[in-house]
XYZ file of C-alpha atoms in Angstrom:
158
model
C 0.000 0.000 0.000
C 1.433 3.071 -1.239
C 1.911 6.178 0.699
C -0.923 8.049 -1.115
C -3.706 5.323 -0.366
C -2.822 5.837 2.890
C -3.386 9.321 2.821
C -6.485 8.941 0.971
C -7.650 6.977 4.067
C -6.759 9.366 6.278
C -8.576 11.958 4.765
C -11.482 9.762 4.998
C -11.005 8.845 8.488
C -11.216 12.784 9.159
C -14.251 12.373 7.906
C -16.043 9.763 8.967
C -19.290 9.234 7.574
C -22.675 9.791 10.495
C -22.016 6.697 12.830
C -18.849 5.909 12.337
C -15.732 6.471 14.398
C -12.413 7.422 12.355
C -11.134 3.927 13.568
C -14.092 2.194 11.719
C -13.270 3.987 8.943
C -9.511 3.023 8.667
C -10.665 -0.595 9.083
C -12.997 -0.659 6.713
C -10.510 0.925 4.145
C -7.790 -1.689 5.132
C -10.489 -4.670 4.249
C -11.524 -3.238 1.281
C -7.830 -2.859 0.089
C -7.250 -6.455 0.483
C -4.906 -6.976 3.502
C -5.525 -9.430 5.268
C -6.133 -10.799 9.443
C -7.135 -7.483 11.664
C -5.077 -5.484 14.210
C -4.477 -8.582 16.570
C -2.997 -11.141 14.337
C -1.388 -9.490 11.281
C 1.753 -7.407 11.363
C 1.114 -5.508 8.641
C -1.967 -4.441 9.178
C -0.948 -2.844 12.431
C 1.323 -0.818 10.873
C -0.888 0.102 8.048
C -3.497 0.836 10.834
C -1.221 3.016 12.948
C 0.249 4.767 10.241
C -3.534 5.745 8.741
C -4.314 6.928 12.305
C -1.422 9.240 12.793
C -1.680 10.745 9.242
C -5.690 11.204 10.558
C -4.239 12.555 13.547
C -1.783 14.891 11.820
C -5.391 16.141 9.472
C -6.608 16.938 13.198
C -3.607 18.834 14.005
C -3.660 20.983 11.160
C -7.370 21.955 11.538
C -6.809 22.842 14.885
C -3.684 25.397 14.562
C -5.974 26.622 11.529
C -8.347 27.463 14.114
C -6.023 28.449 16.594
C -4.369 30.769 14.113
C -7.835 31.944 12.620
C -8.655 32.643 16.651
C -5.471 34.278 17.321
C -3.920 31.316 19.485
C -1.264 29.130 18.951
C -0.668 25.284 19.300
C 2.381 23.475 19.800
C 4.171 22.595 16.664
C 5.914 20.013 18.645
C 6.171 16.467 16.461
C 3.836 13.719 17.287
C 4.718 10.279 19.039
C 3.999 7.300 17.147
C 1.059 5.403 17.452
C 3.086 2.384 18.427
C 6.613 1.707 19.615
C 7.397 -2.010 18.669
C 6.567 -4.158 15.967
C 5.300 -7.049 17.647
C 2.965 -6.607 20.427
C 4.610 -7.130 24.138
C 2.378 -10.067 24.774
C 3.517 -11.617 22.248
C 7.022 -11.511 22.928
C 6.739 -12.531 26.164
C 4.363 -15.170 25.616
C 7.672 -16.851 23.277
C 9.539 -15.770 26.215
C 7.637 -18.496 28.231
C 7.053 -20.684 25.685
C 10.802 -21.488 24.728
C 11.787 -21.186 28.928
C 9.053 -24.191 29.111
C 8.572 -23.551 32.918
C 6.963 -20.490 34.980
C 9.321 -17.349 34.769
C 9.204 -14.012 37.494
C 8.521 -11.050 36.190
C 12.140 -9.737 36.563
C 13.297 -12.947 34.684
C 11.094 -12.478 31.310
C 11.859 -8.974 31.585
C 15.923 -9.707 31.392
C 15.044 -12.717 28.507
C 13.209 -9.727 26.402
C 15.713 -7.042 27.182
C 18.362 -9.690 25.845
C 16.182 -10.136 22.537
C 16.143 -6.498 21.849
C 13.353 -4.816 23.711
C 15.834 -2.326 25.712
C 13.501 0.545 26.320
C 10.481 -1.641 27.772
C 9.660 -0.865 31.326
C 8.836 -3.217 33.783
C 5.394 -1.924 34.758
C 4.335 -2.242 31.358
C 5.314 -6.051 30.928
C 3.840 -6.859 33.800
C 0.341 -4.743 32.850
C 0.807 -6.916 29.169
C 0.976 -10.072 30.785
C -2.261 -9.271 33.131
C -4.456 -8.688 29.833
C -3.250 -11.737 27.945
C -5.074 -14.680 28.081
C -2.375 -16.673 26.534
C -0.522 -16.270 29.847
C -1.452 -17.486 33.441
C -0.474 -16.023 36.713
C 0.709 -18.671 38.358
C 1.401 -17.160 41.982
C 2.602 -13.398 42.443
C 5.282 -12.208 39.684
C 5.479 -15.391 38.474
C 4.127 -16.010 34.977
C 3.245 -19.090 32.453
C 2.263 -19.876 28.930
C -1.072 -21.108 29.123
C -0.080 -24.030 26.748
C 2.773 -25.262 29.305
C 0.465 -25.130 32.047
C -2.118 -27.295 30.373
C 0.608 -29.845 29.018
C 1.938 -29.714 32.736
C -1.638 -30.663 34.263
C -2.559 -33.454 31.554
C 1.162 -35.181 32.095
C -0.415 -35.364 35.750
């Protein structure tokens, strides 16, 4: 998907038609272009999805310093933060984490196994907040952590 389409997306996301939020819009565009899976399961369409959101976001920004400016205000020129910091989502990566350790991990211990595989600027508060919303990964007993699919291999070898 070219650079342009994704604009053109954007623009309609600005817009959304009545009943629709600008995030319906951008999926809806994506599905019609062809790629495939959704947000959850397909790499590419993340990034497609995040980068159509912040171009939407950047149409926001200039309609509001046109106002501003039109009003005699200002607003901050200051560069926006991307939608998304990593590639894969930190679930994910810890859930592999877990899966190739093939026994319960602490907190601290996934942590160090990610920040060895790259993920240097993740904090700890936000691996731990991942893990608590995945349901591929069980809380065993406090800040220690499992992949679902060990635990249940665990329980049926008895």
């Amino acid at each position: 998907m070219t650079e342009s389409e994704l604009r053109a997306i954007a623009s309609r996301a600005a817009d959304p038609p009545a009943g629709m939020r600008p995030a319906d819009v951008i999926d809806q565009a994506l599905r019609e272009a062809g790629v495939p899976g959704d947000y959850s399961s397909n790499d590419e369409y993340r990034w497609l999805w995040n980068r159509a959101a912040g171009l939407t976001c950047d149409i926001f920004r200039e309609r509001l310093a046109a106002m501003a400016l039109a009003n005699g205000a200002t607003i901050s020129n200051r560069p926006r933060r991307p939608a998304f910091r990593y590639n894969v989502a930190v679930s994910q990566a810890a859930f592999e984490v877990l899966r190739d350790a093939g026994q319960p991990l602490r907190l601290a211990e996934i942590h160090a196994l990610l920040v060895q595989r790259g993920w240097t600027t993740l904090r700890l508060d936000t691996l731990g907040s991942a893990l608590a919303r995945t349901p591929r990964i069980v809380r065993i007993s406090r800040g220690v952590y499992a992949a679902r699919d060990d635990v249940a291999a665990h329980i049926a070898a008895g």
